[in-house]
Every structure is written in C-alpha cells, then in structure tokens.
Tab-separated table of C-alpha atoms in Angstrom:
chain	number	residue	atom	x	y	z
A	7	MET	CA	0.000	0.000	0.000
A	8	SER	CA	2.761	2.385	1.071
A	9	GLU	CA	4.712	1.418	-2.044
A	10	GLU	CA	1.763	2.298	-4.316
A	11	LYS	CA	1.461	5.679	-2.592
A	12	ASN	CA	5.160	6.320	-3.025
A	13	ASN	CA	4.915	5.503	-6.759
A	14	ALA	CA	2.015	7.898	-7.223
A	15	THR	CA	3.928	10.704	-5.458
A	16	LEU	CA	7.042	10.059	-7.540
A	17	SER	CA	5.233	10.132	-10.832
A	18	GLU	CA	3.618	13.419	-9.906
A	19	GLU	CA	7.013	14.846	-9.075
A	20	ASP	CA	8.428	13.467	-12.282
A	21	LEU	CA	5.731	15.099	-14.319
A	22	GLN	CA	6.402	18.444	-12.730
A	23	ALA	CA	10.133	18.124	-13.332
A	24	MET	CA	9.526	17.197	-16.958
A	25	ALA	CA	7.251	20.173	-17.509
A	26	ALA	CA	9.897	22.467	-16.048
A	27	ARG	CA	12.611	20.973	-18.244
A	28	MET	CA	10.498	21.392	-21.371
A	29	ALA	CA	9.686	25.001	-20.556
A	30	LYS	CA	13.411	25.690	-20.052
A	31	ARG	CA	14.252	24.026	-23.382
A	32	LYS	CA	11.624	26.041	-25.218
A	33	SER	CA	12.909	29.331	-23.846
A	34	LYS	CA	16.547	28.500	-24.846
A	35	PRO	CA	17.131	29.318	-28.551
A	36	ARG	CA	19.107	26.777	-30.672
A	37	ARG	CA	22.538	27.975	-31.732
A	38	LYS	CA	22.730	28.705	-35.448
A	39	ASP	CA	25.888	26.702	-36.123
A	40	GLU	CA	24.509	23.630	-34.364
A	41	SER	CA	23.344	21.172	-37.041
A	42	GLY	CA	21.389	17.945	-36.613
A	43	ASP	CA	23.885	15.121	-36.892
A	44	LEU	CA	22.805	12.802	-39.748
A	45	ASN	CA	24.802	9.662	-40.293
A	46	ILE	CA	25.360	9.446	-44.044
A	47	ASN	CA	27.844	6.576	-43.998
A	48	SER	CA	25.335	3.901	-45.027
A	49	MET	CA	23.938	6.218	-47.720
A	50	MET	CA	27.507	6.666	-49.021
A	51	ASP	CA	27.927	2.883	-49.211
A	52	ILE	CA	24.772	2.510	-51.331
A	53	MET	CA	25.792	5.368	-53.596
A	54	THR	CA	29.296	3.951	-54.110
A	55	ILE	CA	27.972	0.501	-55.069
A	56	LEU	CA	25.399	2.073	-57.387
A	57	LEU	CA	28.020	4.304	-58.979
A	58	VAL	CA	30.420	1.419	-59.689
A	59	PHE	CA	27.595	-0.740	-61.119
A	60	LEU	CA	26.356	2.056	-63.385
A	61	LEU	CA	29.851	2.994	-64.563
A	62	VAL	CA	30.623	-0.626	-65.504
A	63	SER	CA	27.264	-1.082	-67.282
A	64	VAL	CA	27.486	2.177	-69.225
A	65	SER	CA	31.120	1.697	-70.294
A	66	SER	CA	30.617	-1.944	-71.380
A	67	ASP	CA	27.685	-1.163	-73.690
A	68	PRO	CA	29.133	-1.007	-77.224
A	69	LEU	CA	26.180	0.861	-78.721
A	70	ALA	CA	24.751	2.946	-75.846
A	71	ILE	CA	21.410	3.558	-77.525
A	72	LYS	CA	18.881	5.922	-76.028
A	73	GLU	CA	15.359	5.481	-77.388
A	74	SER	CA	13.321	8.586	-78.202
A	75	ASN	CA	10.279	9.540	-80.303
A	76	ILE	CA	12.470	9.514	-83.434
A	77	LEU	CA	14.350	6.311	-82.584
A	78	LYS	CA	12.573	3.205	-81.335
A	79	LEU	CA	14.269	-0.115	-81.966
A	80	ALA	CA	12.541	-3.229	-83.256
A	81	ARG	CA	11.992	-6.083	-80.793
A	82	SER	CA	13.546	-9.445	-81.642
A	83	SER	CA	14.259	-12.829	-80.104
A	84	MET	CA	17.704	-12.938	-81.721
A	85	ASN	CA	20.482	-13.299	-79.149
A	86	PHE	CA	23.618	-12.482	-81.150
A	87	PRO	CA	25.751	-10.044	-79.105
A	88	ALA	CA	26.611	-6.538	-80.233
A	89	VAL	CA	30.307	-5.706	-80.632
A	90	TYR	CA	32.296	-2.505	-81.124
A	91	THR	CA	31.899	-1.573	-84.807
A	92	ILE	CA	31.066	1.519	-86.831
A	93	PRO	CA	27.568	2.577	-85.711
A	94	LEU	CA	25.134	3.888	-88.330
A	95	GLN	CA	22.018	5.419	-86.855
A	96	VAL	CA	18.948	5.710	-89.079
A	97	ASN	CA	16.301	7.631	-87.188
A	98	LYS	CA	13.214	9.463	-88.417
A	99	LYS	CA	15.095	12.753	-88.904
A	100	GLU	CA	18.621	11.922	-90.044
A	101	ILE	CA	21.318	9.353	-90.685
A	102	LEU	CA	24.337	9.499	-88.391
A	103	VAL	CA	27.645	7.740	-88.971
A	104	ASP	CA	29.716	7.236	-85.838
A	105	GLY	CA	27.643	9.903	-84.093
A	106	LYS	CA	28.069	12.535	-86.822
A	107	LYS	CA	25.227	13.643	-89.088
A	108	ALA	CA	25.672	12.365	-92.643
A	109	LEU	CA	22.399	13.458	-94.247
A	110	PRO	CA	18.757	14.217	-93.404
A	111	VAL	CA	15.810	11.836	-93.807
A	112	GLN	CA	12.746	13.333	-95.478
A	113	CYS	CA	9.558	12.767	-93.516
A	114	ARG	CA	6.181	13.564	-95.065
A	115	TYR	CA	2.703	13.382	-93.624
A	116	GLN	CA	-0.371	14.032	-95.791
A	117	GLY	CA	1.813	15.566	-98.484
A	118	ARG	CA	3.564	18.113	-96.244
A	119	PRO	CA	6.859	17.939	-94.293
A	120	CYS	CA	6.436	16.381	-90.849
A	121	GLU	CA	6.032	18.483	-87.733
A	122	GLU	CA	7.227	17.235	-84.355
A	123	GLU	CA	3.976	15.380	-83.526
A	124	ASP	CA	3.800	13.716	-86.985
A	125	TYR	CA	6.880	11.512	-86.564
A	126	GLU	CA	4.956	8.909	-84.593
A	127	ARG	CA	1.950	8.762	-86.923
A	128	PRO	CA	1.665	5.438	-88.797
A	129	GLU	CA	0.840	7.274	-92.057
A	130	ALA	CA	4.126	9.253	-92.045
A	131	THR	CA	6.529	8.274	-94.845
A	132	PHE	CA	10.317	8.387	-94.788
A	133	ARG	CA	12.724	8.620	-97.722
A	134	ILE	CA	16.032	10.010	-98.908
A	135	ASP	CA	16.027	13.075	-101.128
A	136	ASP	CA	16.868	12.204	-104.765
A	137	MET	CA	19.652	14.797	-104.862
A	138	ASN	CA	21.567	12.683	-102.323
A	139	LYS	CA	21.429	9.601	-104.552
A	140	GLU	CA	23.753	8.536	-107.339
A	141	HIS	CA	23.168	10.744	-110.422
A	142	GLY	CA	20.166	12.257	-108.617
A	143	LYS	CA	17.972	9.330	-109.686
A	144	SER	CA	15.144	8.275	-107.376
A	145	GLU	CA	15.503	4.596	-108.352
A	146	SER	CA	19.198	4.525	-107.397
A	147	LEU	CA	20.126	2.587	-104.278
A	148	LEU	CA	23.405	4.381	-103.606
A	149	ILE	CA	23.293	7.289	-101.130
A	150	VAL	CA	26.386	9.330	-101.999
A	151	PRO	CA	26.915	11.413	-98.784
A	152	LEU	CA	26.409	8.288	-96.698
A	153	LYS	CA	29.045	6.368	-98.651
A	154	GLU	CA	31.522	9.221	-98.138
A	155	SER	CA	30.792	9.408	-94.404
A	156	ILE	CA	31.210	5.644	-93.990
A	157	ALA	CA	34.498	5.704	-95.925
A	158	LYS	CA	35.767	8.462	-93.596
A	159	ALA	CA	34.673	6.524	-90.501
A	160	VAL	CA	36.324	3.323	-91.778
A	161	LYS	CA	39.584	5.187	-92.391
A	162	LYS	CA	39.436	6.790	-88.935
A	163	LEU	CA	38.815	3.405	-87.298
A	164	LYS	CA	41.737	1.834	-89.183
A	165	ASP	CA	44.054	4.658	-88.078
A	166	GLN	CA	42.888	4.300	-84.482
A	167	ASN	CA	43.498	0.552	-84.598
A	168	MET	CA	47.056	1.072	-85.804
A	169	SER	CA	47.951	2.909	-82.604
A	170	MET	CA	46.454	0.243	-80.341
A	171	PRO	CA	48.357	-2.604	-78.664
A	172	GLU	CA	48.506	-5.784	-80.742
A	173	ASP	CA	46.066	-7.893	-78.708
A	174	VAL	CA	43.449	-5.142	-78.755
A	175	ARG	CA	44.087	-4.523	-82.466
A	176	LYS	CA	43.505	-8.190	-83.300
A	177	LYS	CA	40.191	-8.087	-81.461
A	178	TYR	CA	39.032	-5.070	-83.465
A	179	GLU	CA	40.393	-6.315	-86.780
A	180	ALA	CA	37.956	-9.235	-86.609
A	181	ASN	CA	35.118	-6.707	-86.888
A	182	GLN	CA	36.586	-4.378	-89.489
A	183	GLY	CA	34.152	-5.291	-92.247
A	184	VAL	CA	31.175	-4.984	-89.924
A	185	ALA	CA	28.643	-2.172	-89.635
A	186	THR	CA	25.953	-1.957	-86.978
A	187	ILE	CA	22.797	-0.205	-88.119
A	188	ILE	CA	20.719	1.303	-85.340
A	189	CYS	CA	17.434	1.673	-87.149
A	190	ASP	CA	14.046	3.016	-86.101
A	191	ARG	CA	11.330	0.362	-86.309
A	192	ASP	CA	9.134	2.449	-88.661
A	193	ILE	CA	11.800	2.992	-91.326
A	194	PRO	CA	10.529	1.489	-94.610
A	195	TYR	CA	12.262	-1.378	-96.423
A	196	ARG	CA	13.223	0.796	-99.396
A	197	LEU	CA	15.265	3.189	-97.234
A	198	LEU	CA	16.712	0.226	-95.358
A	199	ALA	CA	17.752	-1.442	-98.621
A	200	GLU	CA	19.422	1.775	-99.764
A	201	VAL	CA	21.391	2.020	-96.516
A	202	VAL	CA	22.436	-1.657	-96.682
A	203	TYR	CA	23.454	-1.338	-100.337
A	204	THR	CA	25.484	1.836	-99.658
A	205	THR	CA	27.145	0.185	-96.658
A	206	ALA	CA	28.169	-2.734	-98.861
A	207	MET	CA	29.533	-0.317	-101.473
A	208	ALA	CA	31.693	1.198	-98.711
A	209	GLU	CA	33.274	-2.266	-98.189
A	210	LEU	CA	31.279	-3.163	-95.074
A	211	HIS	CA	29.636	-6.418	-96.101
A	212	ASP	CA	28.650	-7.802	-92.706
A	213	VAL	CA	25.680	-5.664	-91.738
A	214	ARG	CA	24.123	-6.019	-88.286
A	215	PHE	CA	20.914	-4.416	-87.109
A	216	ALA	CA	20.586	-3.448	-83.465
A	217	VAL	CA	17.419	-4.784	-81.836
A	218	VAL	CA	16.002	-4.922	-78.345
A	219	TYR	CA	16.167	-8.495	-77.111
A	220	ALA	CA	12.650	-9.593	-76.247
A	221	THR	CA	11.143	-13.030	-75.952
A	222	GLY	CA	7.590	-14.175	-75.463
A	223	GLY	CA	5.954	-11.872	-77.973
A	224	GLY	CA	7.522	-8.691	-76.595
B	19	MET	CA	43.397	31.430	-28.162
B	20	ALA	CA	42.109	28.509	-26.316
B	21	ARG	CA	42.384	25.333	-28.279
B	22	LYS	CA	40.488	22.185	-27.475
B	23	ASN	CA	42.732	19.266	-26.767
B	24	ARG	CA	41.772	16.289	-28.980
B	25	ASP	CA	41.326	13.068	-27.121
B	26	PRO	CA	44.115	10.701	-28.379
B	27	GLY	CA	41.630	7.798	-28.755
B	28	GLU	CA	39.205	9.857	-30.861
B	29	THR	CA	39.449	9.402	-34.679
B	30	PRO	CA	38.832	12.507	-36.805
B	31	GLU	CA	35.500	12.392	-38.626
B	32	LEU	CA	35.677	12.799	-42.423
B	33	ASN	CA	33.283	15.303	-43.923
B	34	LEU	CA	31.393	13.241	-46.496
B	35	VAL	CA	28.885	15.902	-47.470
B	36	PRO	CA	30.785	17.248	-50.564
B	37	ILE	CA	31.390	13.685	-51.839
B	38	MET	CA	27.728	12.941	-51.289
B	39	ALA	CA	26.797	16.049	-53.308
B	40	ILE	CA	28.865	14.778	-56.269
B	41	MET	CA	27.304	11.335	-55.974
B	42	VAL	CA	23.812	12.793	-55.984
B	43	ILE	CA	24.573	14.465	-59.334
B	44	LEU	CA	26.552	11.583	-60.840
B	45	VAL	CA	24.144	8.744	-60.037
B	46	PRO	CA	21.007	10.232	-61.719
B	47	MET	CA	23.151	11.178	-64.730
B	48	LEU	CA	24.386	7.591	-65.103
B	49	ILE	CA	20.888	6.197	-64.560
B	50	TYR	CA	19.744	8.404	-67.458
B	51	MET	CA	22.536	7.041	-69.674
B	52	PHE	CA	21.872	3.443	-68.635
B	53	THR	CA	19.868	1.303	-71.061
B	54	PHE	CA	17.414	-0.876	-69.249
B	55	HIS	CA	17.068	-3.391	-72.065
B	56	GLN	CA	19.504	-5.765	-73.675
B	57	ILE	CA	20.680	-4.768	-77.133
B	58	LYS	CA	21.437	-7.625	-79.534
B	59	VAL	CA	21.996	-7.700	-83.277
B	60	GLN	CA	20.489	-9.384	-86.340
B	61	ARG	CA	23.033	-10.219	-89.006
B	62	VAL	CA	22.379	-9.580	-92.687
B	63	THR	CA	24.605	-10.209	-95.661
B	64	ALA	CA	24.630	-7.363	-98.124
B	65	PRO	CA	24.690	-8.395	-101.791
B	66	ARG	CA	28.070	-7.941	-103.450
B	67	ARG	CA	28.519	-6.342	-106.816
B	68	GLY	CA	30.596	-8.008	-109.582
B	69	THR	CA	31.095	-11.444	-108.035
B	70	GLY	CA	31.648	-12.889	-111.519
B	71	ALA	CA	29.782	-15.569	-113.397
B	72	LYS	CA	32.117	-18.344	-112.199
B	73	LYS	CA	31.602	-17.535	-108.532
B	74	ALA	CA	27.871	-17.202	-109.064
B	75	LYS	CA	27.818	-20.651	-110.618
B	76	GLU	CA	29.754	-22.084	-107.671
B	77	GLU	CA	27.338	-20.444	-105.238
B	78	GLN	CA	24.460	-21.848	-107.213
B	79	LYS	CA	25.990	-25.314	-106.853
B	80	GLU	CA	26.329	-24.909	-103.096
B	81	LYS	CA	22.931	-23.324	-102.482
B	82	PRO	CA	20.615	-24.727	-105.074
B	83	LEU	CA	17.243	-23.915	-103.553
B	84	ASN	CA	17.515	-20.107	-103.863
B	85	LEU	CA	14.668	-19.640	-101.420
B	86	THR	CA	13.214	-16.140	-101.347
B	87	VAL	CA	10.829	-14.677	-98.790
B	88	ILE	CA	8.757	-11.768	-100.103
B	89	ILE	CA	6.897	-9.507	-97.674
B	90	ARG	CA	3.815	-7.907	-99.225
B	91	LYS	CA	2.654	-4.743	-97.462
B	92	ASP	CA	-0.685	-5.268	-95.670
B	93	LYS	CA	-1.100	-8.652	-97.385
B	94	GLY	CA	1.314	-11.265	-96.065
B	95	PHE	CA	4.249	-13.433	-97.137
B	96	MET	CA	5.195	-15.300	-100.285
B	97	LEU	CA	7.890	-17.928	-100.728
B	98	THR	CA	9.588	-18.616	-104.048
B	99	TRP	CA	12.400	-20.993	-104.987
B	100	ASP	CA	14.318	-22.435	-107.911
B	101	GLU	CA	11.776	-24.023	-110.244
B	102	THR	CA	14.152	-26.822	-111.315
B	103	LEU	CA	14.136	-28.263	-107.811
B	104	MET	CA	10.432	-28.281	-107.174
B	105	THR	CA	8.808	-28.578	-110.545
B	106	GLU	CA	5.295	-29.016	-109.185
B	107	GLN	CA	5.279	-25.438	-107.872
B	108	GLN	CA	7.461	-22.374	-108.028
B	109	SER	CA	5.988	-20.470	-105.135
B	110	THR	CA	3.626	-20.916	-102.228
B	111	PRO	CA	0.272	-19.186	-102.305
B	112	LEU	CA	0.234	-15.981	-100.263
B	113	ILE	CA	0.453	-16.566	-96.510
B	114	PRO	CA	-2.179	-13.962	-95.601
B	115	MET	CA	-2.332	-11.731	-92.552
B	116	ILE	CA	-4.591	-13.129	-89.865
B	117	GLN	CA	-7.075	-11.453	-87.556
B	118	SER	CA	-5.922	-11.258	-83.963
B	119	LYS	CA	-7.152	-9.970	-80.619
B	120	ASP	CA	-7.712	-6.202	-80.552
B	121	GLU	CA	-5.177	-5.806	-77.723
B	122	ALA	CA	-2.417	-6.853	-80.133
B	123	CYS	CA	-2.857	-3.529	-81.955
B	124	GLY	CA	-2.708	-1.430	-78.770
B	125	ASP	CA	-5.032	1.420	-77.928
B	126	PRO	CA	-6.321	2.961	-81.206
B	127	GLY	CA	-6.725	6.363	-79.507
B	128	ASP	CA	-3.148	6.418	-78.226
B	129	GLN	CA	-0.422	6.343	-80.870
B	130	LYS	CA	2.240	5.711	-78.253
B	131	SER	CA	0.575	2.569	-76.849
B	132	ASP	CA	2.491	-0.669	-77.306
B	133	ARG	CA	1.342	-3.092	-79.971
B	134	THR	CA	2.616	-6.520	-80.959
B	135	PRO	CA	5.249	-6.218	-83.725
B	136	GLY	CA	3.716	-7.019	-87.109
B	137	CYS	CA	0.125	-6.283	-86.036
B	138	PHE	CA	-1.771	-3.362	-87.575
B	139	PRO	CA	-5.295	-2.007	-87.029
B	140	ARG	CA	-7.759	-2.092	-89.911
B	141	ALA	CA	-11.444	-1.215	-90.249
B	142	GLN	CA	-12.361	-4.906	-89.749
B	143	GLY	CA	-10.161	-5.342	-86.666
B	144	CYS	CA	-6.553	-6.068	-85.780
B	145	PHE	CA	-4.550	-7.989	-88.392
B	146	CYS	CA	-1.101	-9.554	-87.922
B	147	TYR	CA	1.484	-11.021	-90.281
B	148	ASP	CA	1.360	-14.797	-89.817
B	149	PHE	CA	4.950	-15.453	-88.728
B	150	ALA	CA	3.952	-18.887	-87.397
B	151	ALA	CA	2.754	-20.094	-90.825
B	152	LEU	CA	5.897	-18.699	-92.468
B	153	TYR	CA	8.086	-20.468	-89.896
B	154	ASN	CA	6.217	-23.764	-90.426
B	155	ASP	CA	6.753	-23.503	-94.205
B	156	LEU	CA	10.444	-22.673	-93.834
B	157	VAL	CA	11.088	-25.563	-91.460
B	158	ALA	CA	9.336	-27.924	-93.900
B	159	LYS	CA	11.563	-26.666	-96.746
B	160	LYS	CA	14.677	-27.013	-94.614
B	161	ILE	CA	13.820	-30.612	-93.718
B	162	LYS	CA	13.020	-31.463	-97.351
B	163	PHE	CA	16.044	-29.911	-99.052
B	164	SER	CA	18.818	-29.836	-96.476
B	165	THR	CA	21.207	-32.696	-95.795
B	166	PRO	CA	24.083	-32.771	-93.282
B	167	GLU	CA	26.552	-32.860	-96.210
B	168	LYS	CA	24.861	-30.050	-98.095
B	169	PRO	CA	23.050	-27.838	-95.594
B	170	GLU	CA	20.706	-25.244	-97.004
B	171	LYS	CA	21.719	-21.985	-95.284
B	172	ARG	CA	20.733	-19.080	-97.451
B	173	VAL	CA	17.471	-17.178	-97.806
B	174	ASN	CA	16.916	-14.058	-99.877
B	175	LEU	CA	14.657	-11.520	-98.234
B	176	THR	CA	12.768	-8.841	-100.086
B	177	ALA	CA	9.767	-6.667	-99.336
B	178	ASP	CA	7.483	-4.006	-100.740
B	179	SER	CA	8.959	-0.501	-100.370
B	180	GLY	CA	6.652	0.559	-97.546
B	181	VAL	CA	7.094	-2.477	-95.273
B	182	SER	CA	8.505	-1.285	-91.955
B	183	TRP	CA	11.749	-2.525	-90.395
B	184	GLU	CA	9.759	-3.899	-87.457
B	185	VAL	CA	8.037	-6.412	-89.791
B	186	VAL	CA	11.284	-7.251	-91.623
B	187	SER	CA	12.995	-7.843	-88.274
B	188	ARG	CA	10.295	-10.236	-87.048
B	189	THR	CA	10.427	-12.046	-90.389
B	190	MET	CA	14.157	-12.505	-89.872
B	191	ASP	CA	13.397	-14.050	-86.471
B	192	ALA	CA	11.220	-16.621	-88.239
B	193	VAL	CA	13.888	-17.246	-90.908
B	194	LYS	CA	17.088	-17.445	-88.880
B	195	CYS	CA	16.404	-19.402	-85.694
B	196	ARG	CA	14.737	-22.674	-84.866
B	197	LYS	CA	12.300	-22.798	-81.983
B	198	ALA	CA	11.433	-25.729	-79.702
B	199	GLN	CA	8.883	-27.155	-82.147
B	200	ASP	CA	8.894	-27.476	-85.933
B	201	ASN	CA	5.242	-26.508	-86.218
B	202	TYR	CA	3.090	-23.949	-84.423
B	203	GLN	CA	-0.678	-23.841	-84.752
B	204	THR	CA	-1.183	-20.225	-83.696
B	205	LEU	CA	0.731	-16.971	-83.877
B	206	ASP	CA	0.519	-16.553	-80.092
B	207	GLU	CA	2.193	-19.933	-79.572
B	208	TRP	CA	4.982	-19.015	-81.977
B	209	MET	CA	5.466	-15.608	-80.358
B	210	ALA	CA	5.613	-17.104	-76.864
B	211	ALA	CA	8.183	-19.753	-77.812
B	212	ASP	CA	11.842	-18.919	-77.228
B	213	PRO	CA	14.510	-19.820	-79.799
B	214	LYS	CA	16.210	-23.181	-79.259
B	215	LEU	CA	19.772	-22.611	-78.039
B	216	GLN	CA	22.853	-24.540	-79.132
B	217	LYS	CA	24.205	-27.017	-76.576
B	218	GLU	CA	27.732	-25.685	-76.871
B	219	ALA	CA	28.849	-22.085	-76.660
B	220	THR	CA	30.309	-20.554	-79.819
B	221	LYS	CA	33.215	-18.129	-80.058
B	222	VAL	CA	32.022	-14.850	-81.552
B	223	PRO	CA	34.673	-12.589	-83.165
B	224	GLY	CA	35.207	-9.492	-81.043
B	225	MET	CA	33.772	-11.082	-77.878
B	226	ASP	CA	35.890	-12.447	-75.033
B	227	ASP	CA	33.462	-15.100	-73.815
B	228	PRO	CA	31.822	-17.777	-75.998
B	229	GLN	CA	28.096	-17.260	-76.505
B	230	PHE	CA	25.113	-19.624	-76.558
B	231	LEU	CA	23.559	-18.808	-79.924
B	232	CYS	CA	20.300	-20.104	-81.347
B	233	VAL	CA	20.046	-23.294	-83.423
B	234	GLU	CA	20.189	-22.100	-87.015
B	235	LEU	CA	17.365	-22.487	-89.513
B	236	PHE	CA	18.573	-20.354	-92.441
B	237	PRO	CA	21.425	-18.337	-90.897
B	238	GLN	CA	22.443	-16.457	-94.026
B	239	VAL	CA	19.875	-13.783	-94.857
B	240	VAL	CA	20.611	-11.734	-97.968
B	241	PHE	CA	18.709	-8.514	-98.566
B	242	ALA	CA	17.478	-8.681	-102.142
B	243	MET	CA	16.694	-5.388	-103.813
B	244	THR	CA	15.861	-4.061	-107.213
B	245	GLU	CA	17.219	-0.820	-108.595
C-alpha cells in the first residue's frame, strides 16, 4: 500500500520536473551553427555501389542507344551479341555515322513535311532526297553522302586501330568489315535497302541491325 | 586562443557531405545514360557487286534452292524458290495476314501505346502477319532440301517498299532461328516460344566469352533489292 502511494507521489514529481525541463528548453534558442547530426555513412555505401555498377554497365555497352520519339528499336528474339563496330544510326530525322550527321531523312505526312507530332503517326513516310542519290535518280540505291561518311569513318577506325596494342588490335580487326545499323522500327524497307546497299559499297559487307532483345511476344 | 585538446583515442571524422553532393549528381546522370534493355543484333549479308559468273555458278551449286521470302505490305508473305528443284510449284500461295485480338494492336486512340510487332489495325479489326505459318513452311523446306553434307543456309529476303523494319525484323526471327517445335498452330504460340539454343557455346569474333547462340534455320539472310 505504502509502495503504491510512493509511486504515485514520484510520478507526480516526475511530471512536474519534466514540464519544467520542457519550458526551459523552449525558452533557450538553438545555436545557429549547431546542425542535426545525420549519419550518411550507409547512404555513401549505397551510392558507391550504385556508382560502380552504373559505370561498368554504361562503359561496357558497345552501342549505348537511347530510345526517343524519333528512334525506337525493333523487338527481336535474336540473341547475337553486339560488338564494337562503326555505328550507323537511321532515325526518323537523319542518318548518323559514328555519331556525326551524314544526311537528313525526309519525312512527309499528308503531303507536307512532318512536324514534331507527326513523326509517330503510322501514315508518315520516310525517304532520302533524290539529290543525295547517285546521279540524282530516285531509283538509285546508292546514297552518296552516306558512302563518303562511312568511308571516312572506316579510315578513322583503321588509323585508331594502328595505334592500339597488338592484342586489342587483333580483337578489333575481326570486326573491321562490320557495320551496326541502329534503325528506327518504322523505317521502310526501301530506305533500309538503300542504306544496306550503300554500306556494302563502302566495303562493309557484314551488316548487323541493333534490336532490343525480347522473348515471349515482346 | 584557447584550443580544445583532442582526445588521443578519438578518430577525426571525415566530412562526407561534398562527396555525397557529387554522388547525388553523378548517379542520376548515369541512370539516365543506362539502357534498361539488352541490345542484340540481327546479321544480314549485303549483296556484293561483280562477283563474276564463275563464282555465281559455284554459289548456285552450293545453295541450289535459292529460297526467297517476299513480304507484301498489308497482305502477307510469299515464298519462291528455284523451279528446277520443285517442278510441281514455283511459289507458295500468299500466306495472308490473320485477324488477332484487338489488344495486339494497342489502344487505337493512343499512338504511343504498345502493340505486338507485325500487327496493324484495320477497319475490320486487328490484323497480324502470320509469322507462325511462315516459320512452319520454312522448317518444312529445310527438312526437305537440307542434308548434313549439303546444308541449305541461305534465304533471300525482299519486301514491298513501304514495309517497316519492325516487320522485316520479325520475319528474320522466323527465318534465322529454330524454336522448340517445328510446327506452331497459332501466332501466339509461336510468339511465346523462345529460340532453341545450341548445346555448346560458340566463339564470336570481337567477344571475349563464348556465346550460346540459337540453333540455325537459315542463318544467311541476304537482302534482295531491285534498282
């Protein structure tokens, strides 16, 4: 009984003491230079692991393709790996060889040049201007500026390979006659055939098309 | 100048905040550059100019079937071959596009919605190129004309001017790799089936590690084109 009474008295005293302490704390302003100590060590660990993983993934990707509204790759169940070769990008606006613009692609929708929102319309058509073809003929398969750009890129790659160590050079020499075409999925066969034909005329006979690996109907 | 004496057992704490600030910038930038899907390639052999009549004759001897797949825009596929080998016919009748579920064509109101490759909306519904029927035909031809001594490897591929790369690419899937079965009844079954992989890994030029590639059906695809 006496113990219970004692407990009740103590808790009352405690409450009063707590109230006094809180009032004192409220009246005392926090110093400006005093910052809340946050332990960021574990956060640093996560960030470091993430950084290493991303750096390895990004640097080991030979093509590093970023999809956009003018470049969407076809889906395929083919599992042949991509290697470091001369990349040719055929998107809905232009053709790029090794990252540099070679020539524009003509897009037309309902008889007029495409505006930004027209590129994704299924009725939009894509072709190469006749003036960029051999002798300016529309039926020609050879795209002259593209052939010149590929020839330049091939020469540049050969020069780069010469300055590399022998083991690395051997690895790259195996893929010297190879071109990787990064092509938008809506590009028509005619334009595709022209690009493949021109690539072959520039002495790159092994043509590879980049695709997104997808199985199960993807 | 009163200076606090540091306790000898106390280790100095490194200020990680500036490093953290760099990380916070670097990580989102790398995530943006990172491709979340696997990029693979489809190999095509470009036709060579001026191979000479002798070489052409030799090639003809090695690959006598001269099988050609023709993709007709909004119609379907056709197969042709050397008439001297199959005198009863010189081509298959058109493998027409088949009607599929509406979901295969995506949302008609949203141009950005995902649709199954090779499926296109029409007034009557959603129609797809019949890759399963093409695959069945090609496997039958391979079995009939290929022997271990003289394997039939080459297929010419051509299409109408307006056929999109997406359709050509899926056609190449049907031409190049064998799947688990030699015959598929429906397009959905064919689409869902994965390519059959080789039992042994193959060395690929330019790659350090050998790769498990698919079992070949007609590995050499040549783009045929007319000027």
